[in-house]
């Protein structure tokens, strides 16, 4: 661009759409609905052939949400919730995907969604004050507002193992599972990874497989989910209370009302009281275990009691003590990597056709045409399941070529870790919004509550901009710096930074180790969002 052009005043250009939304999962679907209510023209681009996002891609056996179904649903419409019936305490992937399709039908969302289209770039045109969005179909579309509803766990990652191309069997990633399903009958299966996806899928794959070998780098804390069918009374009660429950959920730390926090410090409890609390929560199932006392996630001393309790319970169900030793988590405090909820995971290792290889002690060296080599030994398999996780929180965003003011690339700006104000926007990227972006509660909360919190805020903001005389909104560098420092400060008051987790970017070689979600809780965060909006978007620059 010449100097002469740089000096020209911004000329509002003519947009093809008022807003473009990237992604048609829970976030993109609700954002589309909200913006339509404002009377805006909206286009959604979605890579998949249908709505669903996470629940469209993660079709592996055993895939289930770890937040209870009565809380893991939209809370913005009484009609929608009243006409849907959840069947189990924790919904399966097919049930959640059916629900999303039901919502898409009810709101007639698909007419504004272009499927099978991946957004490859979003470039800000400063003179026109518009974003140009490019897709892998070669389209270029202009928009005033660009909203990334790209999900926190959507960039599936297969590690760069030497030899994978030569593998003669079939391989799959849990986050990109074949729609027609996979039949493992008579197969020798290697599952690499024992996070939630490995822990959920291993029992079901083992039911079919001739032999299953789990390749475990980190033993994880896992507790029985306690899944069961919901009673008709529970469903009926929830129908009457959902909207009020949702208001309450927004004031809680995790956006989950079933998760009750005990405010007492562990040192103020007797050992019997402490163990009673841990015991009742363990057997109830769910994340409530981590709320057994106030400092469980704050100090090693406090955490240790819960971790010991968990290990004792986990050991009880494993028959072979040597296998139990391998499966026992001992290198991180409980809860700092995402706690897993399982159905029969540890019990699966009591079967004679299931074993586990500790690849922390002997990392996977390579894949051969016939199997997986670790510790100099080749484990022959017919199929490999990569339950190896995601480039979490930032991967889906940095895989799009996003360029803001002055052509600055988001990926370069975030090279040392994501920088946002409130997880909603980033300085230098006007009118670009992230739903549940890094720096917001996101993955530490009930995602749907956090999604609704963000969509409502963004919707109100865009409504105010479009009805007023404001062309664009953009986080200031000062507000962003303070927010990033604040998130780090809060994270340092917890044990979170002390594990090699995907919260820290530690699962991706070369990714900076920075704690990405906001750990202050949905309630406190919501108050901050409301204050910022009430103060005419303090910390954002509004440009006429
Ligand atoms: P996770 O939780 O990131 O788990 C991935 C697993 O894969 C974990 O056990 C990793 O070990 C393991 N892994 C990753 N790379 C390798 C290599 N190179 N070698 C061996 N093992 C490896 O992903 P999930 O899909 O299970 O769950 C993601 C979230 O989805 C979950 O938390 C829920 O919120 C839903 P590591 O722990 O890094 O040592």
Coordinates of C-alpha atoms and ligand atoms in Angstrom, one line a residue:
X1 CA 0.0 0.0 0.0
X2 CA 1.4 3.4 -0.9
X3 CA 1.8 6.2 1.7
X4 CA -0.8 8.2 -0.2
X5 CA -3.3 5.4 0.3
X6 CA -2.5 5.0 3.9
X7 CA -3.5 8.6 4.5
X8 CA -6.9 8.2 3.0
X9 CA -9.7 8.1 5.5
X10 CA -11.4 4.8 6.0
X11 CA -14.3 4.5 3.5
X12 CA -16.9 2.1 4.7
X13 CA -17.1 -0.5 2.0
X14 CA -20.1 -2.5 1.0
X15 CA -20.3 -5.8 2.7
X16 CA -21.8 -9.0 1.2
X17 CA -23.0 -9.9 4.7
X18 CA -23.2 -8.0 7.9
X19 CA -21.6 -10.9 9.7
X20 CA -19.8 -14.1 8.9
X21 CA -19.6 -16.8 11.5
X22 CA -17.0 -19.6 11.2
X23 CA -18.2 -22.9 12.5
X24 CA -21.7 -24.4 13.1
X25 CA -21.3 -26.1 16.4
X26 CA -23.2 -25.0 19.5
X27 CA -21.5 -21.6 19.4
X28 CA -22.1 -20.8 15.7
X29 CA -25.6 -22.1 15.7
X30 CA -26.7 -19.8 18.6
X31 CA -24.7 -16.8 17.2
X32 CA -26.5 -17.2 13.9
X33 CA -29.9 -17.2 15.7
X34 CA -29.0 -14.1 17.8
X35 CA -27.8 -12.1 14.8
X36 CA -30.8 -13.0 12.8
X37 CA -32.9 -11.6 15.6
X38 CA -31.1 -8.3 15.1
X39 CA -32.1 -8.4 11.5
X40 CA -28.6 -8.8 10.2
X41 CA -27.6 -10.7 7.1
X42 CA -25.4 -13.6 8.2
X43 CA -23.4 -16.4 6.5
X44 CA -22.0 -19.3 8.4
X45 CA -19.2 -21.4 6.9
X46 CA -18.8 -24.9 8.3
X47 CA -16.3 -27.6 7.2
X48 CA -18.6 -30.5 8.1
X49 CA -21.6 -31.7 6.1
X50 CA -23.9 -30.9 9.0
X51 CA -24.2 -28.9 12.2
X52 CA -22.6 -30.1 15.4
X53 CA -19.0 -29.1 15.6
X54 CA -17.3 -31.2 18.2
X55 CA -20.2 -33.6 18.2
X56 CA -20.2 -33.9 14.5
X57 CA -16.5 -35.0 14.4
X58 CA -16.0 -37.0 17.6
X59 CA -18.0 -40.1 16.7
X60 CA -15.7 -42.6 18.4
X61 CA -17.2 -45.5 20.4
X62 CA -18.2 -44.3 23.9
X63 CA -18.1 -40.6 23.0
X64 CA -20.1 -38.8 25.7
X65 CA -20.3 -35.4 27.3
X66 CA -18.8 -35.2 30.8
X67 CA -21.2 -32.5 31.8
X68 CA -24.7 -33.8 32.7
X69 CA -27.2 -33.7 29.9
X70 CA -29.8 -31.6 31.8
X71 CA -27.2 -28.9 32.1
X72 CA -25.5 -29.4 28.7
X73 CA -28.2 -28.0 26.6
X74 CA -29.2 -24.5 25.4
X75 CA -30.9 -22.4 27.9
X76 CA -32.1 -19.5 25.7
X77 CA -35.4 -20.9 24.6
X78 CA -38.1 -22.4 26.8
X79 CA -39.9 -23.9 23.8
X80 CA -36.8 -25.6 22.6
X81 CA -36.0 -27.2 25.9
X82 CA -39.5 -28.3 26.6
X83 CA -39.8 -30.3 23.4
X84 CA -36.7 -32.2 23.9
X85 CA -36.2 -35.2 26.2
X86 CA -32.7 -36.3 27.4
X87 CA -32.5 -40.0 28.2
X88 CA -29.3 -40.5 30.2
X89 CA -27.5 -38.6 32.9
X90 CA -24.5 -38.1 30.5
X91 CA -25.6 -37.8 26.9
X92 CA -23.9 -39.8 24.1
X93 CA -22.5 -38.2 21.1
X94 CA -25.3 -39.4 18.8
X95 CA -27.9 -38.0 21.2
X96 CA -26.2 -34.6 21.4
X97 CA -25.9 -34.5 17.6
X98 CA -29.6 -35.3 17.2
X99 CA -30.4 -32.5 19.6
X100 CA -28.3 -30.1 17.6
X101 CA -30.1 -31.1 14.4
X102 CA -33.4 -30.7 16.2
X103 CA -32.4 -27.2 17.2
X104 CA -31.2 -26.4 13.6
X105 CA -34.6 -27.6 12.4
X106 CA -36.6 -25.6 14.9
X107 CA -34.8 -22.4 14.1
X108 CA -34.4 -23.1 10.4
X109 CA -30.7 -22.5 10.7
X110 CA -29.4 -24.4 7.7
X111 CA -30.5 -21.9 5.1
X112 CA -27.7 -19.5 6.3
X113 CA -25.0 -22.2 6.7
X114 CA -22.8 -23.2 3.8
X115 CA -21.5 -26.7 4.6
X116 CA -18.4 -28.5 3.4
X117 CA -16.6 -25.2 3.3
X118 CA -13.4 -24.5 5.2
X119 CA -12.5 -20.9 5.9
X120 CA -8.8 -20.5 4.9
X121 CA -8.2 -16.8 5.5
X122 CA -9.8 -13.7 7.0
X123 CA -8.0 -10.5 6.0
X124 CA -8.9 -7.1 7.4
X125 CA -9.2 -4.3 4.8
X126 CA -8.5 -1.1 6.8
X127 CA -9.8 1.3 4.2
X128 CA -13.1 -0.4 3.7
X129 CA -13.4 -1.4 7.4
X130 CA -14.4 -4.9 6.2
X131 CA -13.1 -8.4 6.6
X132 CA -12.5 -10.5 3.5
X133 CA -13.2 -14.1 4.3
X134 CA -11.7 -16.7 1.9
X135 CA -12.7 -20.3 1.7
X136 CA -11.2 -23.5 0.3
X137 CA -13.8 -23.3 -2.5
X138 CA -12.1 -20.2 -3.7
X139 CA -14.9 -17.8 -2.5
X140 CA -14.0 -14.3 -1.2
X141 CA -16.8 -12.7 0.8
X142 CA -16.8 -9.3 2.6
X143 CA -18.3 -8.8 6.0
X144 CA -18.3 -6.1 8.7
X145 CA -18.2 -8.5 11.6
X146 CA -16.3 -11.8 11.7
X147 CA -17.1 -14.2 14.5
X148 CA -14.9 -17.2 15.1
X149 CA -17.1 -20.0 16.5
X150 CA -14.3 -22.5 15.8
X151 CA -14.4 -24.4 19.1
X152 CA -11.7 -25.1 21.7
X153 CA -11.0 -28.7 20.8
X154 CA -11.5 -28.9 17.1
X155 CA -8.0 -29.1 15.6
X156 CA -7.4 -32.9 15.9
X157 CA -3.8 -33.8 16.1
X158 CA -1.9 -37.0 15.1
X159 CA 1.6 -36.9 16.4
X160 CA 4.4 -36.9 13.8
X161 CA 5.4 -40.6 14.3
X162 CA 8.0 -41.8 11.9
X163 CA 6.6 -44.5 9.6
X164 CA 2.9 -43.8 9.8
X165 CA 2.7 -43.6 6.0
X166 CA 4.0 -47.1 5.8
X167 CA 1.5 -48.6 8.2
X168 CA -0.4 -51.4 6.4
X169 CA -3.5 -51.4 8.7
X170 CA -6.2 -48.8 9.2
X171 CA -5.8 -45.9 11.5
X172 CA -8.2 -43.4 12.9
X173 CA -8.2 -40.3 15.1
X174 CA -11.0 -40.1 17.7
X175 CA -11.7 -36.5 16.7
X176 CA -12.2 -37.3 13.0
X177 CA -14.0 -40.6 13.3
X178 CA -15.5 -42.4 10.2
X179 CA -19.2 -41.7 10.0
X180 CA -20.0 -45.3 9.1
X181 CA -18.3 -46.5 12.3
X182 CA -15.5 -49.0 12.6
X183 CA -15.8 -52.7 13.2
X184 CA -12.9 -53.9 15.4
X185 CA -14.1 -57.6 15.5
X186 CA -11.2 -60.0 15.3
X187 CA -8.7 -57.1 15.1
X188 CA -5.6 -56.4 17.1
X189 CA -6.0 -52.7 18.1
X190 CA -3.5 -50.2 19.5
X191 CA -4.9 -47.2 21.2
X192 CA -2.5 -44.3 21.6
X193 CA -3.5 -41.8 24.3
X194 CA -5.3 -42.1 27.6
X195 CA -7.1 -38.8 28.0
X196 CA -10.9 -38.6 27.9
X197 CA -11.2 -39.9 24.4
X198 CA -9.0 -43.0 25.1
X199 CA -10.6 -43.6 28.4
X200 CA -14.1 -43.5 26.9
X201 CA -13.3 -45.5 23.8
X202 CA -11.1 -48.3 25.2
X203 CA -13.8 -50.3 27.0
X204 CA -16.0 -50.4 23.9
X205 CA -13.2 -51.1 21.4
X206 CA -12.0 -53.9 23.8
X207 CA -15.5 -55.5 23.7
X208 CA -15.0 -56.1 20.0
X209 CA -11.2 -56.4 19.5
X210 CA -9.3 -59.7 19.5
X211 CA -6.6 -57.8 21.4
X212 CA -6.2 -54.2 22.6
X213 CA -3.0 -52.6 23.7
X214 CA -3.2 -49.1 25.2
X215 CA -0.1 -46.9 24.8
X216 CA -0.1 -44.6 27.8
X217 CA 2.2 -41.7 28.2
X218 CA 0.4 -40.1 31.2
X219 CA -1.7 -42.1 33.6
X220 CA -4.8 -40.0 34.2
X221 CA -7.1 -39.6 37.2
X222 CA -10.4 -41.1 36.2
X223 CA -13.5 -41.7 38.3
X224 CA -16.7 -43.6 37.5
X225 CA -19.2 -41.3 35.7
X226 CA -22.1 -42.9 37.4
X227 CA -24.1 -42.8 34.2
X228 CA -27.7 -44.0 34.3
X229 CA -31.0 -43.4 32.6
X230 CA -32.8 -40.3 33.7
X231 CA -36.1 -40.7 35.5
X232 CA -39.2 -39.1 34.0
X233 CA -39.4 -37.1 37.2
X234 CA -36.0 -35.6 36.8
X235 CA -36.7 -34.7 33.2
X236 CA -40.1 -33.1 34.1
X237 CA -38.5 -31.2 37.0
X238 CA -35.7 -29.9 34.8
X239 CA -38.2 -28.6 32.2
X240 CA -39.8 -26.4 34.8
X241 CA -36.6 -25.1 36.3
X242 CA -34.1 -25.0 33.4
X243 CA -34.3 -21.3 32.6
X244 CA -33.9 -20.3 36.3
X245 CA -31.2 -22.9 36.7
X246 CA -29.3 -21.4 33.8
X247 CA -29.4 -18.0 35.4
X248 CA -27.9 -19.5 38.5
X249 CA -25.3 -21.5 36.5
X250 CA -24.0 -18.2 35.2
X251 CA -23.2 -17.1 38.7
X252 CA -21.2 -20.2 39.6
X253 CA -17.5 -20.9 38.9
X254 CA -18.0 -23.7 36.5
X255 CA -21.4 -22.9 35.0
X256 CA -22.7 -26.2 36.5
X257 CA -25.3 -26.1 39.3
X258 CA -24.8 -29.8 40.1
X259 CA -21.2 -29.0 41.0
X260 CA -21.4 -27.8 44.6
X261 CA -18.3 -26.3 46.2
X262 CA -17.4 -26.9 49.7
X263 CA -16.1 -23.6 51.0
X264 CA -14.1 -25.1 53.9
X265 CA -10.4 -25.4 53.8
X266 CA -9.1 -28.9 54.2
X267 CA -7.1 -28.0 57.4
X268 CA -10.4 -26.9 59.0
X269 CA -11.9 -30.3 58.5
X270 CA -11.2 -33.5 60.5
X271 CA -9.7 -36.3 58.4
X272 CA -13.0 -38.1 58.8
X273 CA -15.0 -35.1 57.5
X274 CA -12.6 -34.7 54.6
X275 CA -12.8 -38.4 53.6
X276 CA -16.6 -38.4 53.9
X277 CA -16.7 -35.5 51.6
X278 CA -14.4 -37.1 49.1
X279 CA -16.2 -40.4 49.3
X280 CA -19.7 -39.1 48.7
X281 CA -18.5 -37.0 45.8
X282 CA -16.5 -39.9 44.2
X283 CA -19.5 -42.2 44.4
X284 CA -21.9 -39.6 43.1
X285 CA -19.7 -39.3 40.0
X286 CA -18.7 -36.2 38.1
X287 CA -16.5 -33.1 38.5
X288 CA -18.0 -32.3 41.9
X289 CA -15.1 -34.4 43.3
X290 CA -12.8 -31.4 42.7
X291 CA -15.0 -29.2 44.9
X292 CA -14.6 -31.4 48.0
X293 CA -12.9 -28.6 49.9
X294 CA -11.9 -25.0 49.0
X295 CA -8.2 -25.4 48.5
X296 CA -8.2 -28.7 46.6
X297 CA -6.9 -27.0 43.4
X298 CA -4.7 -24.4 45.3
X299 CA -2.0 -26.2 47.1
X300 CA -0.1 -29.5 46.8
X301 CA -0.7 -30.3 50.5
X302 CA -4.5 -30.0 50.1
X303 CA -4.6 -31.7 46.7
X304 CA -2.5 -34.6 47.9
X305 CA -5.4 -35.9 50.1
X306 CA -7.8 -36.0 47.1
X307 CA -5.2 -37.5 44.8
X308 CA -4.4 -40.3 47.4
X309 CA -8.1 -40.9 47.8
X310 CA -8.5 -41.2 44.0
X311 CA -5.6 -43.6 43.6
X312 CA -6.9 -45.8 46.4
X313 CA -10.3 -46.1 44.7
X314 CA -8.8 -46.6 41.3
X315 CA -6.6 -49.4 42.6
X316 CA -9.6 -51.3 44.1
X317 CA -10.9 -52.2 40.7
X318 CA -7.7 -53.4 39.0
X319 CA -6.8 -57.0 39.7
X320 CA -3.2 -57.2 38.6
X321 CA -0.9 -55.0 40.9
X322 CA 1.7 -54.5 38.1
X323 CA -1.0 -53.2 35.7
X324 CA -2.4 -51.0 38.5
X325 CA 1.1 -49.5 39.0
X326 CA 1.2 -48.5 35.4
X327 CA -2.3 -47.1 35.4
X328 CA -1.8 -45.0 38.6
X329 CA -1.4 -41.3 38.0
X330 CA 1.5 -40.0 40.1
X331 CA 3.1 -37.2 38.1
X332 CA 0.5 -34.4 38.5
X333 CA -2.0 -33.2 41.1
X334 CA -5.6 -34.4 40.6
X335 CA -7.7 -32.0 38.5
X336 CA -4.9 -30.1 36.8
X337 CA -5.2 -32.2 33.7
X338 CA -8.8 -32.6 32.8
X339 CA -10.4 -35.2 35.2
X340 CA -11.8 -38.1 33.2
X341 CA -15.2 -39.7 33.8
X342 CA -15.3 -43.3 32.8
X343 CA -17.6 -46.2 32.4
X344 CA -15.7 -49.4 33.2
X345 CA -12.3 -48.1 32.0
X346 CA -10.0 -49.5 34.6
X347 CA -12.0 -52.8 34.8
X348 CA -11.2 -53.3 31.1
X349 CA -7.6 -54.0 32.0
X350 CA -8.7 -57.0 34.0
X351 CA -9.5 -58.8 30.7
X352 CA -6.8 -61.1 29.4
X353 CA -6.9 -59.6 25.9
X354 CA -6.2 -56.1 27.1
X355 CA -2.9 -54.7 28.1
X356 CA -1.1 -51.4 28.6
X357 CA 2.3 -50.2 27.6
X358 CA 4.0 -47.4 29.5
X359 CA 5.3 -45.1 26.7
X360 CA 6.5 -42.5 29.2
X361 CA 9.2 -44.9 30.2
X362 CA 9.8 -46.0 26.6
X363 CA 8.4 -43.5 24.1
X364 CA 6.9 -44.7 20.8
X365 CA 9.9 -44.8 18.5
X366 CA 8.1 -45.4 15.2
X367 CA 5.2 -47.0 13.4
X368 CA 6.1 -50.0 11.2
X369 CA 4.0 -51.6 8.4
X370 CA 2.8 -54.0 11.0
X371 CA 2.6 -52.1 14.3
X372 CA 4.0 -49.8 16.9
X373 CA 7.5 -49.9 18.3
X374 CA 8.2 -48.8 21.9
X375 CA 11.2 -49.7 24.0
X376 CA 12.7 -51.6 21.1
X377 CA 9.7 -54.0 20.9
X378 CA 7.3 -54.1 18.1
X379 CA 3.6 -54.5 19.1
X380 CA 1.8 -55.9 16.1
X381 CA -1.6 -54.4 15.4
X382 CA -4.2 -54.3 12.6
X383 CA -5.6 -50.9 13.6
X384 CA -4.4 -47.8 15.4
X385 CA -6.7 -45.5 17.2
X386 CA -5.1 -42.1 17.8
X387 CA -6.8 -40.7 20.9
X388 CA -4.0 -38.1 21.0
X389 CA -6.1 -35.0 21.4
X390 CA -6.1 -31.5 19.9
X391 CA -4.2 -28.4 19.3
X392 CA -6.5 -27.0 21.9
X393 CA -7.9 -23.5 22.2
X394 CA -5.7 -21.8 19.6
X395 CA -5.2 -24.5 16.9
X396 CA -8.4 -23.9 15.0
X397 CA -7.8 -20.1 15.0
X398 CA -4.1 -20.1 14.0
X399 CA -4.8 -22.6 11.2
X400 CA -6.8 -19.8 9.5
X401 CA -4.7 -17.1 7.9
X402 CA -6.1 -14.2 10.0
X403 CA -4.5 -10.8 9.3
X404 CA -5.6 -7.6 11.0
X405 CA -4.5 -4.0 10.9
X406 CA -1.2 -3.5 9.0
X407 CA -1.4 -7.1 7.8
X408 CA -0.3 -8.4 11.2
X409 CA -1.1 -12.1 11.4
X410 CA -2.9 -13.4 14.4
X411 CA -0.6 -16.5 14.4
X412 CA 2.5 -14.3 14.7
X413 CA 1.0 -12.1 17.3
X414 CA 0.2 -15.2 19.3
X415 CA 3.6 -16.9 18.7
X416 CA 4.5 -16.6 22.4
X417 CA 0.9 -17.6 23.6
X418 CA -2.6 -16.2 22.9
X419 CA -3.2 -12.5 23.7
X420 CA -6.8 -11.4 24.1
X421 CA -8.9 -9.0 26.0
X422 CA -11.5 -11.1 27.9
X423 CA -11.0 -13.9 25.4
X424 CA -13.4 -12.0 23.1
X425 CA -11.1 -10.0 20.9
X426 CA -7.5 -9.1 20.2
X427 CA -5.9 -5.7 19.7
X428 CA -5.3 -4.9 16.0
X429 CA -8.2 -7.1 14.9
X430 CA -11.3 -4.8 14.8
X431 CA -14.8 -6.4 14.7
X432 CA -13.3 -9.9 15.0
X433 CA -14.8 -11.8 17.9
X434 CA -13.9 -15.2 19.4
X435 CA -16.5 -17.3 21.1
X436 CA -15.0 -18.9 24.1
X437 CA -11.6 -17.8 23.0
X438 CA -8.4 -18.2 25.1
X439 CA -8.5 -15.9 28.1
X440 CA -12.2 -16.8 28.8
X441 CA -13.5 -19.6 31.1
X442 CA -14.2 -21.8 28.1
X443 CA -12.9 -25.3 28.8
X444 CA -12.9 -24.9 32.5
X445 CA -16.7 -24.5 32.4
X446 CA -19.9 -26.0 31.0
X447 CA -19.2 -25.0 27.4
X448 CA -22.8 -24.2 26.6
X449 CA -23.1 -21.8 29.5
X450 CA -19.9 -20.0 28.4
X451 CA -21.0 -20.0 24.8
X452 CA -24.4 -18.4 25.6
X453 CA -22.6 -15.9 27.8
X454 CA -20.3 -14.9 24.9
X455 CA -23.0 -15.0 22.2
X456 CA -25.3 -12.8 24.3
X457 CA -22.5 -10.3 25.0
X458 CA -21.4 -10.2 21.3
X459 CA -25.0 -10.0 20.1
X460 CA -25.7 -7.1 22.4
X461 CA -22.5 -5.4 21.4
X462 CA -23.1 -5.8 17.7
X463 CA -26.7 -4.6 18.2
X464 CA -25.4 -1.4 19.9
X465 CA -22.8 -0.8 17.2
X466 CA -25.2 -1.3 14.3
X467 CA -27.9 0.9 15.8
X468 CA -25.4 3.6 16.8
X469 CA -22.9 5.5 14.8
X470 CA -20.0 3.1 15.6
X471 CA -18.1 1.4 12.8
X472 CA -15.9 -0.9 14.7
X473 CA -14.8 -2.1 18.1
X474 CA -11.3 -3.3 18.9
X475 CA -9.6 -4.3 22.1
X476 CA -6.9 -1.8 23.2
X477 CA -3.4 -3.0 23.7
X478 CA -3.4 -1.7 27.3
X479 CA -6.6 -3.6 28.3
X480 CA -5.3 -6.7 26.6
X481 CA -1.9 -6.6 28.4
X482 CA -3.7 -6.2 31.7
X483 CA -6.1 -9.0 31.0
X484 CA -3.3 -11.4 29.9
X485 CA -1.4 -10.5 33.1
X486 CA -4.5 -11.0 35.2
X487 CA -5.2 -14.5 33.7
X488 CA -1.6 -15.5 34.4
X489 CA -1.7 -14.2 37.9
X490 CA -4.9 -16.2 38.6
X491 CA -3.5 -19.3 37.1
X492 CA -0.4 -19.0 39.2
X493 CA -2.6 -19.0 42.3
X494 CA -3.6 -22.5 41.3
X495 CA -1.9 -25.8 40.6
X496 CA -2.9 -25.7 36.9
X497 CA 0.5 -24.5 35.6
X498 CA 2.1 -27.5 37.2
X499 CA 1.1 -30.2 34.7
X500 CA 1.9 -30.9 31.1
X501 CA -1.7 -30.4 30.0
X502 CA -3.3 -29.2 26.9
X503 CA -4.6 -26.3 29.0
X504 CA -0.9 -25.3 29.0
X505 CA -0.3 -26.1 25.3
X506 CA 2.1 -28.8 26.5
X507 CA 0.8 -31.6 24.3
X508 CA 2.0 -29.9 21.1
X509 CA 5.7 -29.9 20.5
X510 CA 7.0 -26.3 20.2
X511 CA 3.8 -24.7 21.4
X512 CA 4.5 -22.1 24.2
X513 CA 3.6 -23.2 27.7
X514 CA 1.0 -20.7 28.7
X515 CA -2.2 -21.4 30.7
X516 CA -4.9 -20.5 28.2
X517 CA -8.4 -20.5 29.8
X518 CA -9.5 -17.9 32.4
X519 CA -9.5 -19.7 35.8
X520 CA -11.5 -17.1 37.8
X521 CA -14.9 -18.8 37.1
X522 CA -17.9 -18.1 34.9
X523 CA -19.7 -16.0 37.6
X524 CA -16.8 -13.5 38.3
X525 CA -16.1 -13.4 34.6
X526 CA -19.7 -12.6 33.8
X527 CA -19.7 -9.7 36.2
X528 CA -16.6 -8.3 34.4
X529 CA -18.3 -8.7 31.0
X530 CA -21.4 -6.8 32.3
X531 CA -19.2 -4.0 33.8
X532 CA -17.3 -3.6 30.5
X533 CA -20.5 -3.4 28.5
X534 CA -22.1 -1.0 31.0
X535 CA -19.1 1.3 30.8
X536 CA -19.4 1.7 27.0
X537 CA -17.1 -1.1 26.3
X538 CA -14.2 -0.1 28.6
X539 CA -11.0 -1.5 27.3
X540 CA -12.2 -1.5 23.7
X541 CA -11.7 1.4 21.3
X542 CA -14.9 2.3 19.4
X543 CA -14.3 3.9 16.0
X544 CA -16.9 6.0 14.3
Ligands
LIG1 P1 -6.2 -35.4 25.5 O1 -6.9 -35.2 26.9 O2 -5.3 -34.3 25.1 O3 -5.5 -36.8 25.6 C1 -4.5 -37.1 24.6 C2 -3.8 -38.3 25.0 O4 -2.8 -38.7 24.0 C3 -3.0 -38.1 26.3 O5 -3.0 -39.3 27.0 C4 -1.6 -37.8 25.7 O6 -0.6 -38.0 26.7 C5 -1.5 -38.8 24.6 N1 -0.5 -38.4 23.6 C6 -0.5 -37.3 22.9 N2 0.6 -37.3 22.1 C7 1.3 -38.5 22.3 C8 2.4 -39.1 21.9 N3 3.2 -38.5 21.0 N4 2.8 -40.3 22.4 C9 2.0 -40.9 23.3 N5 0.9 -40.4 23.8 C10 0.5 -39.2 23.3 O7 -7.3 -35.5 24.4 P2 -8.7 -36.2 24.4 O8 -9.2 -36.3 23.1 O9 -8.6 -37.5 25.2 O10 -9.6 -35.3 25.3 C11 -9.7 -33.9 25.0 C12 -10.8 -33.3 25.7 O11 -12.0 -33.6 25.0 C13 -11.1 -33.8 27.1 O12 -10.3 -33.2 28.0 C14 -12.5 -33.4 27.3 O13 -12.7 -32.1 27.6 C15 -13.1 -33.7 25.9 P3 -0.1 -36.8 27.6 O14 -1.2 -36.6 28.6 O15 0.0 -35.6 26.8 O16 1.2 -37.2 28.2

